[in-house]
Amino acid sequence: MHSHQIRSTFFAFFRELDHLLIPPGSLIPDDEGMLLTGAGMVQFKPYFLGERVPPSSRLMSTQPCVRTVDIDNIGRTTRHATSFEMLGSFAFGSYFKPEAMEWALRLLTDGYRLERDRLWVTVFHDDAETYDLWRRLAVPTNRIQKLGLEDNFWSMGVPGPAGPNTEIFYDRGERFGPAGGPAVNKERYLELWNLVFMQVIRGSSDVDIVGELPTPCVDTGLGVDRLAMVLQGVDHVLDTDGARRLLPDLPDGPSLRIVTDHVRTALLLLRNGVRPGNEGRGHVLRRLLRRTIRHLRLLGVDGPILGELTGDPVVAQEEAQFGRTLQRGSRLLDKEMRRHGRVPGDVAFKLHDAHGFPIDLTIEIANETGVPVDLDGFHSLMTHHRQTSRHPHPSGRPTAWA
Ligand code: SER
């Protein structure tokens, strides 16, 4: 099934159930503290909180999302990507758990024709009601697993609506690892759909609950790319019809996966007006581009290429500048790693401060080489540097670290 059919099947199903289709929200959220839209519900936050009235009490959408929390997993697993598309159904008081769960199961098995016996679910350990509802929907208890806050409680990561969730997984079979369900293996058991039962207001953390929503709400997110993996019979999220194959002449492997993933996300950010920078979204973009440049060099692509791939002169400039930094910094880092068998804090700091060689790259290279980085030492030098540059030397002379 093509991605466009995955979308149209979803919308046809929920249209029948009176859901109103809303266009995707901006990738740049209207929410302080949130860098990028990472879920379909972000644009609906005021509806959950009761601050604004939704155009219908049942909505649906498809939302491009960027999430870089899993950046280190790109190329290592088959299922992670820094950007993806999420189909969503939402209810603001008009229905709750029983309907959301029954419909999700029905759409997966009747609409997308997934084998029922391959579906597993996880529920929040305290949420006996959801556990019981899955049982009543004839999901065998040996395929219902209870997990904690980390897995089965959802929030935006900033103050706002939150609640327990239940996730639906598809068993891709033993080729992807040992049995035991999603609780033990999320590569074999692929998370497809997350059903969040929004009920509370999160404060500064997931354990800081500061109130209740005016009415219980539903927020579900079905990963288009993940479902496409299953329905198109491909092993890797970047092999679905939604991902453009970049640089087909280069050898497949983690580096090419990283390049393909990061260029896709960088393009999304660029199209939304983000420019490479040292802070916030600009830093996210810069980090993606820098990792891309490094992995292109590892693949043997020495010349400039990113400007052409992205069609963006700013990116070409970034590549030219960082290409030089990378060469110089890598040489220095190699030398120091050989000399010390580790990366001392002052070396990591010097690379960062004097050579513009980012700490995350130092960590990545050191990890690949199998040597430790003295991060405590690095951070204390950074703190010292920040303090001294905030309080410059009274004589105006540069400080030791400037
Ligand atoms: N907000 C939930 C998620 O992002 C469900 O849409 O997984």
CSV table of C-alpha atoms and ligand atoms in Angstrom, one decimal:
chain,number,residue,atom,x,y,z
A,1,MET,CA,0.0,0.0,0.0
A,2,HIS,CA,1.4,3.4,-1.0
A,3,SER,CA,1.8,6.1,1.6
A,4,HIS,CA,-1.0,8.2,-0.1
A,5,GLN,CA,-3.3,5.2,0.4
A,6,ILE,CA,-2.3,4.9,4.0
A,7,ARG,CA,-3.4,8.5,4.4
A,8,SER,CA,-6.6,8.2,2.4
A,9,THR,CA,-7.6,5.0,4.2
A,10,PHE,CA,-7.1,6.7,7.6
A,11,PHE,CA,-9.1,9.8,6.6
A,12,ALA,CA,-11.9,7.8,5.0
A,13,PHE,CA,-12.2,5.7,8.2
A,14,PHE,CA,-12.3,8.7,10.6
A,15,ARG,CA,-14.5,10.8,8.3
A,16,GLU,CA,-17.1,8.1,8.6
A,17,LEU,CA,-16.8,8.7,12.4
A,18,ASP,CA,-17.4,12.4,12.0
A,19,HIS,CA,-13.8,13.6,12.3
A,20,LEU,CA,-13.0,16.9,10.6
A,21,LEU,CA,-9.8,17.1,8.6
A,22,ILE,CA,-7.4,19.9,9.7
A,23,PRO,CA,-4.4,21.0,7.7
A,24,PRO,CA,-0.9,20.3,9.2
A,25,GLY,CA,0.3,22.8,11.8
A,26,SER,CA,3.5,24.7,11.3
A,27,LEU,CA,6.8,22.9,12.1
A,28,ILE,CA,7.6,26.0,14.2
A,29,PRO,CA,5.3,25.8,17.2
A,30,ASP,CA,3.6,28.7,18.7
A,31,ASP,CA,4.7,27.6,22.1
A,32,GLU,CA,7.5,29.0,24.2
A,33,GLY,CA,10.0,26.4,25.2
A,34,MET,CA,9.2,24.0,22.3
A,35,LEU,CA,11.7,24.2,19.5
A,36,LEU,CA,9.9,22.1,16.8
A,37,THR,CA,6.6,20.4,16.3
A,38,GLY,CA,7.1,16.8,17.3
A,39,ALA,CA,3.5,15.5,17.4
A,40,GLY,CA,0.2,16.0,15.7
A,41,MET,CA,-1.4,17.4,18.8
A,42,VAL,CA,0.9,20.4,19.1
A,43,GLN,CA,-1.3,22.7,17.1
A,44,PHE,CA,-4.3,21.7,19.2
A,45,LYS,CA,-2.8,22.4,22.6
A,46,PRO,CA,-5.3,25.3,23.3
A,47,TYR,CA,-8.2,23.0,22.5
A,48,PHE,CA,-7.0,20.4,25.1
A,49,LEU,CA,-6.5,23.0,27.7
A,50,GLY,CA,-10.0,24.5,27.1
A,51,GLU,CA,-8.5,27.9,26.1
A,52,ARG,CA,-10.0,27.8,22.7
A,53,VAL,CA,-13.0,25.9,21.2
A,54,PRO,CA,-12.1,23.4,18.4
A,55,PRO,CA,-14.0,23.7,15.1
A,56,SER,CA,-15.3,20.2,15.9
A,57,SER,CA,-15.1,18.0,18.9
A,58,ARG,CA,-13.5,15.3,16.6
A,59,LEU,CA,-10.5,16.2,14.4
A,60,MET,CA,-8.0,14.4,12.3
A,61,SER,CA,-4.8,15.5,10.6
A,62,THR,CA,-1.5,14.4,9.2
A,63,GLN,CA,1.5,16.2,10.6
A,64,PRO,CA,5.2,16.4,9.6
A,65,CYS,CA,7.2,16.1,12.8
A,66,VAL,CA,10.8,16.6,13.8
A,67,ARG,CA,12.2,14.8,16.8
A,68,THR,CA,15.9,14.8,17.4
A,69,VAL,CA,15.9,13.0,20.7
A,70,ASP,CA,16.7,9.8,18.9
A,71,ILE,CA,19.5,11.3,16.7
A,72,ASP,CA,22.1,8.8,18.0
A,73,ASN,CA,19.9,5.9,17.0
A,74,ILE,CA,19.7,6.9,13.3
A,75,GLY,CA,21.6,4.4,11.3
A,76,ARG,CA,21.8,2.0,14.2
A,77,THR,CA,18.2,0.9,14.3
A,78,THR,CA,15.8,0.3,11.3
A,79,ARG,CA,13.0,2.3,12.8
A,80,HIS,CA,14.2,5.7,13.9
A,81,ALA,CA,14.2,8.9,11.9
A,82,THR,CA,14.6,12.6,12.9
A,83,SER,CA,11.6,13.5,10.8
A,84,PHE,CA,8.4,11.6,10.1
A,85,GLU,CA,4.8,12.0,9.4
A,86,MET,CA,2.1,11.3,11.9
A,87,LEU,CA,-1.6,10.7,11.2
A,88,GLY,CA,-3.8,11.6,14.1
A,89,SER,CA,-7.3,11.4,15.4
A,90,PHE,CA,-8.4,13.7,18.3
A,91,ALA,CA,-11.4,14.0,20.5
A,92,PHE,CA,-12.2,16.9,22.8
A,93,GLY,CA,-14.7,15.4,25.2
A,94,SER,CA,-16.8,13.6,22.5
A,95,TYR,CA,-15.4,10.1,23.2
A,96,PHE,CA,-12.7,8.4,25.2
A,97,LYS,CA,-10.9,5.2,25.7
A,98,PRO,CA,-13.4,2.5,24.5
A,99,GLU,CA,-14.1,4.1,21.1
A,100,ALA,CA,-10.5,5.2,20.5
A,101,MET,CA,-9.2,1.7,21.2
A,102,GLU,CA,-11.8,-0.2,19.3
A,103,TRP,CA,-11.4,2.0,16.2
A,104,ALA,CA,-7.7,1.8,16.2
A,105,LEU,CA,-7.8,-2.0,16.3
A,106,ARG,CA,-10.5,-2.1,13.6
A,107,LEU,CA,-8.6,0.2,11.3
A,108,LEU,CA,-5.4,-1.7,11.6
A,109,THR,CA,-7.0,-5.1,11.0
A,110,ASP,CA,-9.9,-4.3,8.6
A,111,GLY,CA,-8.6,-1.2,7.0
A,112,TYR,CA,-4.9,-2.0,6.7
A,113,ARG,CA,-5.4,-5.7,6.9
A,114,LEU,CA,-2.7,-6.4,9.5
A,115,GLU,CA,-2.7,-9.8,11.1
A,116,ARG,CA,-4.4,-9.5,14.5
A,117,ASP,CA,-2.1,-12.1,16.0
A,118,ARG,CA,0.9,-10.0,15.3
A,119,LEU,CA,-0.4,-7.0,17.3
A,120,TRP,CA,0.8,-6.3,20.8
A,121,VAL,CA,-0.1,-3.5,23.1
A,122,THR,CA,1.4,-1.8,26.1
A,123,VAL,CA,-0.5,0.1,28.8
A,124,PHE,CA,0.5,2.4,31.7
A,125,HIS,CA,1.0,0.1,34.7
A,126,ASP,CA,-1.6,1.9,36.8
A,127,ASP,CA,-4.2,2.0,34.1
A,128,ALA,CA,-6.3,-1.1,34.8
A,129,GLU,CA,-9.2,0.3,32.8
A,130,THR,CA,-7.3,0.3,29.6
A,131,TYR,CA,-5.9,-3.1,30.3
A,132,ASP,CA,-9.4,-4.4,30.8
A,133,LEU,CA,-10.7,-2.7,27.7
A,134,TRP,CA,-8.1,-4.4,25.5
A,135,ARG,CA,-9.1,-7.7,27.1
A,136,ARG,CA,-12.7,-7.0,26.2
A,137,LEU,CA,-11.6,-6.3,22.6
A,138,ALA,CA,-10.2,-9.8,22.6
A,139,VAL,CA,-6.5,-8.9,22.8
A,140,PRO,CA,-5.0,-11.9,24.6
A,141,THR,CA,-3.5,-11.0,28.0
A,142,ASN,CA,-0.1,-12.4,26.9
A,143,ARG,CA,0.1,-9.7,24.3
A,144,ILE,CA,-0.7,-6.8,26.7
A,145,GLN,CA,2.3,-5.5,28.6
A,146,LYS,CA,2.3,-3.0,31.4
A,147,LEU,CA,5.1,-0.4,31.4
A,148,GLY,CA,5.9,2.7,33.4
A,149,LEU,CA,6.0,6.5,33.0
A,150,GLU,CA,8.9,6.4,30.6
A,151,ASP,CA,6.9,4.4,28.0
A,152,ASN,CA,3.3,4.8,28.7
A,153,PHE,CA,2.8,8.4,29.9
A,154,TRP,CA,2.8,11.1,27.3
A,155,SER,CA,3.4,14.8,27.5
A,156,MET,CA,4.8,17.4,25.2
A,157,GLY,CA,8.0,17.7,27.2
A,158,VAL,CA,6.9,21.2,28.3
A,159,PRO,CA,4.0,22.3,30.5
A,160,GLY,CA,0.7,21.4,28.9
A,161,PRO,CA,-1.8,18.5,28.5
A,162,ALA,CA,-0.6,15.0,29.4
A,163,GLY,CA,-1.9,11.6,30.2
A,164,PRO,CA,-1.4,7.9,30.2
A,165,ASN,CA,-1.1,6.2,26.8
A,166,THR,CA,-1.4,2.8,25.3
A,167,GLU,CA,0.7,1.8,22.3
A,168,ILE,CA,0.1,-0.7,19.5
A,169,PHE,CA,3.0,-2.7,18.1
A,170,TYR,CA,3.4,-5.0,15.2
A,171,ASP,CA,5.6,-8.1,15.5
A,172,ARG,CA,8.0,-8.1,12.5
A,173,GLY,CA,9.1,-11.6,13.3
A,174,GLU,CA,12.2,-13.3,14.6
A,175,ARG,CA,14.5,-11.9,11.9
A,176,PHE,CA,14.4,-8.7,14.0
A,177,GLY,CA,15.3,-10.3,17.3
A,178,PRO,CA,14.1,-12.5,20.2
A,179,ALA,CA,10.5,-12.8,21.2
A,180,GLY,CA,9.1,-11.3,24.4
A,181,GLY,CA,7.0,-8.3,23.2
A,182,PRO,CA,7.7,-4.6,23.0
A,183,ALA,CA,8.7,-4.5,26.7
A,184,VAL,CA,11.9,-6.2,25.7
A,185,ASN,CA,12.4,-5.5,22.1
A,186,LYS,CA,11.2,-2.4,20.2
A,187,GLU,CA,13.0,-3.2,17.0
A,188,ARG,CA,11.2,-6.5,16.4
A,189,TYR,CA,7.9,-5.2,17.8
A,190,LEU,CA,7.5,-2.0,15.9
A,191,GLU,CA,5.4,0.8,17.5
A,192,LEU,CA,2.8,1.9,15.1
A,193,TRP,CA,0.2,3.8,16.9
A,194,ASN,CA,0.1,5.7,20.2
A,195,LEU,CA,-3.2,6.4,21.9
A,196,VAL,CA,-3.0,9.1,24.5
A,197,PHE,CA,-5.7,9.7,27.0
A,198,MET,CA,-5.1,13.3,27.9
A,199,GLN,CA,-6.5,14.1,31.4
A,200,VAL,CA,-4.0,16.2,33.3
A,201,ILE,CA,-1.9,19.3,33.1
A,202,ARG,CA,1.9,18.7,33.4
A,203,GLY,CA,4.0,21.3,35.0
A,204,SER,CA,7.8,21.3,35.0
A,205,SER,CA,8.1,17.6,34.6
A,206,ASP,CA,6.1,14.4,34.0
A,207,VAL,CA,5.8,13.9,37.8
A,208,ASP,CA,4.8,17.5,38.4
A,209,ILE,CA,1.0,17.3,37.7
A,210,VAL,CA,-0.5,20.7,38.3
A,211,GLY,CA,-4.2,20.2,37.4
A,212,GLU,CA,-6.8,18.5,35.4
A,213,LEU,CA,-8.0,19.2,31.9
A,214,PRO,CA,-11.6,20.6,31.7
A,215,THR,CA,-12.6,17.4,29.9
A,216,PRO,CA,-10.8,14.1,29.1
A,217,CYS,CA,-9.5,14.1,25.6
A,218,VAL,CA,-8.0,11.7,23.1
A,219,ASP,CA,-4.8,12.3,21.0
A,220,THR,CA,-3.7,9.5,18.8
A,221,GLY,CA,-0.7,9.3,16.5
A,222,LEU,CA,-0.1,6.7,13.8
A,223,GLY,CA,3.3,6.7,12.2
A,224,VAL,CA,2.9,6.8,8.4
A,225,ASP,CA,6.5,5.7,7.8
A,226,ARG,CA,6.3,2.9,10.3
A,227,LEU,CA,3.0,1.6,8.9
A,228,ALA,CA,4.5,1.9,5.4
A,229,MET,CA,7.4,-0.3,6.4
A,230,VAL,CA,5.0,-3.0,7.4
A,231,LEU,CA,2.6,-2.7,4.5
A,232,GLN,CA,5.3,-2.3,1.9
A,233,GLY,CA,7.4,-5.2,3.3
A,234,VAL,CA,10.6,-3.1,3.7
A,235,ASP,CA,13.0,-3.5,6.6
A,236,HIS,CA,14.1,0.1,7.0
A,237,VAL,CA,12.1,3.3,7.6
A,238,LEU,CA,14.2,5.0,4.9
A,239,ASP,CA,13.3,2.4,2.3
A,240,THR,CA,9.6,3.2,2.2
A,241,ASP,CA,8.1,5.1,-0.7
A,242,GLY,CA,8.0,8.3,1.4
A,243,ALA,CA,11.8,8.5,1.6
A,244,ARG,CA,13.9,9.8,-1.3
A,245,ARG,CA,16.9,7.7,-2.0
A,246,LEU,CA,19.9,10.0,-2.0
A,247,LEU,CA,23.3,9.2,-3.5
A,248,PRO,CA,22.5,5.7,-4.9
A,249,ASP,CA,26.1,5.1,-5.9
A,250,LEU,CA,27.4,5.1,-2.3
A,251,PRO,CA,27.5,2.0,-0.2
A,252,ASP,CA,24.5,1.3,2.0
A,253,GLY,CA,25.2,1.4,5.7
A,254,PRO,CA,24.9,3.6,8.8
A,255,SER,CA,26.6,6.6,7.3
A,256,LEU,CA,24.4,6.7,4.2
A,257,ARG,CA,21.3,6.2,6.4
A,258,ILE,CA,22.4,9.1,8.6
A,259,VAL,CA,23.1,11.3,5.5
A,260,THR,CA,19.7,10.4,4.0
A,261,ASP,CA,17.8,11.0,7.2
A,262,HIS,CA,19.5,14.2,8.1
A,263,VAL,CA,19.3,15.8,4.7
A,264,ARG,CA,15.5,15.0,4.7
A,265,THR,CA,15.1,16.7,8.0
A,266,ALA,CA,17.4,19.6,7.1
A,267,LEU,CA,15.3,20.2,4.0
A,268,LEU,CA,12.1,20.3,6.1
A,269,LEU,CA,13.7,22.8,8.4
A,270,LEU,CA,15.0,25.0,5.6
A,271,ARG,CA,11.6,25.0,3.9
A,272,ASN,CA,10.2,26.3,7.2
A,273,GLY,CA,12.6,29.2,7.3
A,274,VAL,CA,15.1,27.8,9.8
A,275,ARG,CA,18.8,28.9,9.1
A,276,PRO,CA,21.9,27.3,10.6
A,277,GLY,CA,22.8,28.9,13.9
A,278,ASN,CA,24.2,28.4,17.3
A,279,GLU,CA,21.0,28.3,19.3
A,280,GLY,CA,17.6,26.8,19.2
A,281,ARG,CA,16.2,25.6,15.9
A,282,GLY,CA,19.2,27.0,14.1
A,283,HIS,CA,21.4,24.8,16.2
A,284,VAL,CA,19.3,21.7,15.5
A,285,LEU,CA,19.8,22.4,11.8
A,286,ARG,CA,23.5,23.1,12.1
A,287,ARG,CA,24.0,19.9,14.1
A,288,LEU,CA,22.2,17.8,11.4
A,289,LEU,CA,24.2,19.4,8.6
A,290,ARG,CA,27.5,18.9,10.5
A,291,ARG,CA,26.8,15.3,11.1
A,292,THR,CA,25.8,14.9,7.5
A,293,ILE,CA,29.1,16.5,6.4
A,294,ARG,CA,31.1,14.2,8.6
A,295,HIS,CA,29.3,11.1,7.3
A,296,LEU,CA,29.7,12.2,3.7
A,297,ARG,CA,33.5,12.4,4.3
A,298,LEU,CA,33.4,9.0,5.9
A,299,LEU,CA,31.8,7.7,2.8
A,300,GLY,CA,34.6,9.2,0.8
A,301,VAL,CA,32.7,12.2,-0.6
A,302,ASP,CA,35.4,14.9,-0.2
A,303,GLY,CA,34.1,17.7,-2.3
A,304,PRO,CA,31.2,20.0,-1.7
A,305,ILE,CA,27.9,18.3,-2.4
A,306,LEU,CA,25.3,19.6,0.1
A,307,GLY,CA,24.6,22.8,-1.6
A,308,GLU,CA,23.6,20.8,-4.7
A,309,LEU,CA,21.6,18.2,-2.7
A,310,THR,CA,19.6,20.9,-0.9
A,311,GLY,CA,19.6,23.6,-3.5
A,312,ASP,CA,20.5,26.1,-0.8
A,313,PRO,CA,23.5,28.4,-0.9
A,314,VAL,CA,23.5,28.8,2.9
A,315,VAL,CA,24.0,25.1,3.3
A,316,ALA,CA,26.8,25.2,0.7
A,317,GLN,CA,28.5,27.8,2.8
A,318,GLU,CA,28.1,25.8,5.9
A,319,GLU,CA,29.7,22.8,4.3
A,320,ALA,CA,32.6,24.8,3.1
A,321,GLN,CA,33.3,26.3,6.5
A,322,PHE,CA,32.7,23.2,8.5
A,323,GLY,CA,34.5,21.0,6.1
A,324,ARG,CA,37.7,22.8,7.1
A,325,THR,CA,36.9,22.7,10.8
A,326,LEU,CA,36.2,19.0,10.6
A,327,GLN,CA,39.5,18.2,8.9
A,328,ARG,CA,41.6,20.2,11.4
A,329,GLY,CA,39.6,19.1,14.4
A,330,SER,CA,39.6,15.4,13.5
A,331,ARG,CA,43.3,15.4,13.1
A,332,LEU,CA,43.8,17.0,16.5
A,333,LEU,CA,41.3,14.7,18.2
A,334,ASP,CA,43.0,11.6,16.7
A,335,LYS,CA,46.4,12.7,17.9
A,336,GLU,CA,45.1,13.4,21.4
A,337,MET,CA,43.2,10.2,21.6
A,338,ARG,CA,46.3,8.2,20.6
A,339,ARG,CA,48.4,10.1,23.1
A,340,HIS,CA,46.1,9.8,26.1
A,341,GLY,CA,43.9,6.8,25.3
A,342,ARG,CA,41.0,9.1,26.2
A,343,VAL,CA,39.8,12.7,25.5
A,344,PRO,CA,40.9,14.9,28.4
A,345,GLY,CA,38.4,17.7,29.3
A,346,ASP,CA,40.8,20.4,28.3
A,347,VAL,CA,41.2,18.9,24.8
A,348,ALA,CA,37.5,18.6,24.3
A,349,PHE,CA,37.2,22.2,25.5
A,350,LYS,CA,40.0,23.4,23.2
A,351,LEU,CA,38.4,21.7,20.2
A,352,HIS,CA,35.1,23.3,21.0
A,353,ASP,CA,36.3,26.7,21.9
A,354,ALA,CA,39.3,27.3,19.7
A,355,HIS,CA,38.5,25.1,16.7
A,356,GLY,CA,34.7,25.3,16.6
A,357,PHE,CA,34.6,21.5,16.8
A,358,PRO,CA,31.3,20.6,18.6
A,359,ILE,CA,31.3,18.5,21.7
A,360,ASP,CA,28.7,16.2,20.4
A,361,LEU,CA,31.0,15.3,17.5
A,362,THR,CA,33.9,14.8,19.9
A,363,ILE,CA,31.7,12.4,21.9
A,364,GLU,CA,30.5,10.6,18.7
A,365,ILE,CA,34.0,10.1,17.4
A,366,ALA,CA,35.4,9.0,20.8
A,367,ASN,CA,32.5,6.5,21.2
A,368,GLU,CA,33.2,5.1,17.8
A,369,THR,CA,36.9,4.7,18.7
A,370,GLY,CA,36.0,3.3,22.1
A,371,VAL,CA,37.7,5.9,24.2
A,372,PRO,CA,36.1,7.8,27.1
A,373,VAL,CA,35.6,11.6,27.1
A,374,ASP,CA,36.2,13.6,30.4
A,375,LEU,CA,32.8,15.3,30.2
A,376,ASP,CA,33.0,16.6,33.8
A,377,GLY,CA,36.3,18.3,33.0
A,378,PHE,CA,34.8,19.7,29.7
A,379,HIS,CA,31.7,21.0,31.5
A,380,SER,CA,33.6,22.7,34.3
A,381,LEU,CA,35.8,24.5,31.8
A,382,MET,CA,32.6,25.5,30.0
A,383,THR,CA,31.1,26.9,33.2
A,384,HIS,CA,34.2,28.7,34.0
A,385,HIS,CA,34.3,30.1,30.5
A,386,ARG,CA,30.7,31.3,30.7
A,387,GLN,CA,31.2,33.0,34.1
A,388,THR,CA,34.4,34.7,33.0
A,389,SER,CA,33.0,35.9,29.8
A,390,ARG,CA,29.9,37.3,31.6
A,391,HIS,CA,32.2,39.1,34.0
A,392,PRO,CA,35.0,40.3,31.8
A,393,HIS,CA,38.3,41.1,33.4
A,394,PRO,CA,38.1,44.6,34.9
A,395,SER,CA,41.0,45.9,32.9
A,396,GLY,CA,39.1,44.7,29.8
A,397,ARG,CA,41.9,42.2,29.0
A,398,PRO,CA,40.6,39.0,27.6
A,399,THR,CA,40.1,36.3,30.1
A,400,ALA,CA,42.2,33.1,30.2
A,401,TRP,CA,39.6,31.3,28.0
A,402,ALA,CA,38.6,34.0,25.7
B,1,SER,N1,1.0,12.8,21.0
B,1,SER,C1,1.2,11.4,20.8
B,1,SER,C2,2.5,11.0,20.1
B,1,SER,O1,3.2,11.9,19.6
B,1,SER,C3,0.1,10.7,20.0
B,1,SER,O2,-0.2,11.5,19.0
B,1,SER,O3,2.9,9.9,20.1
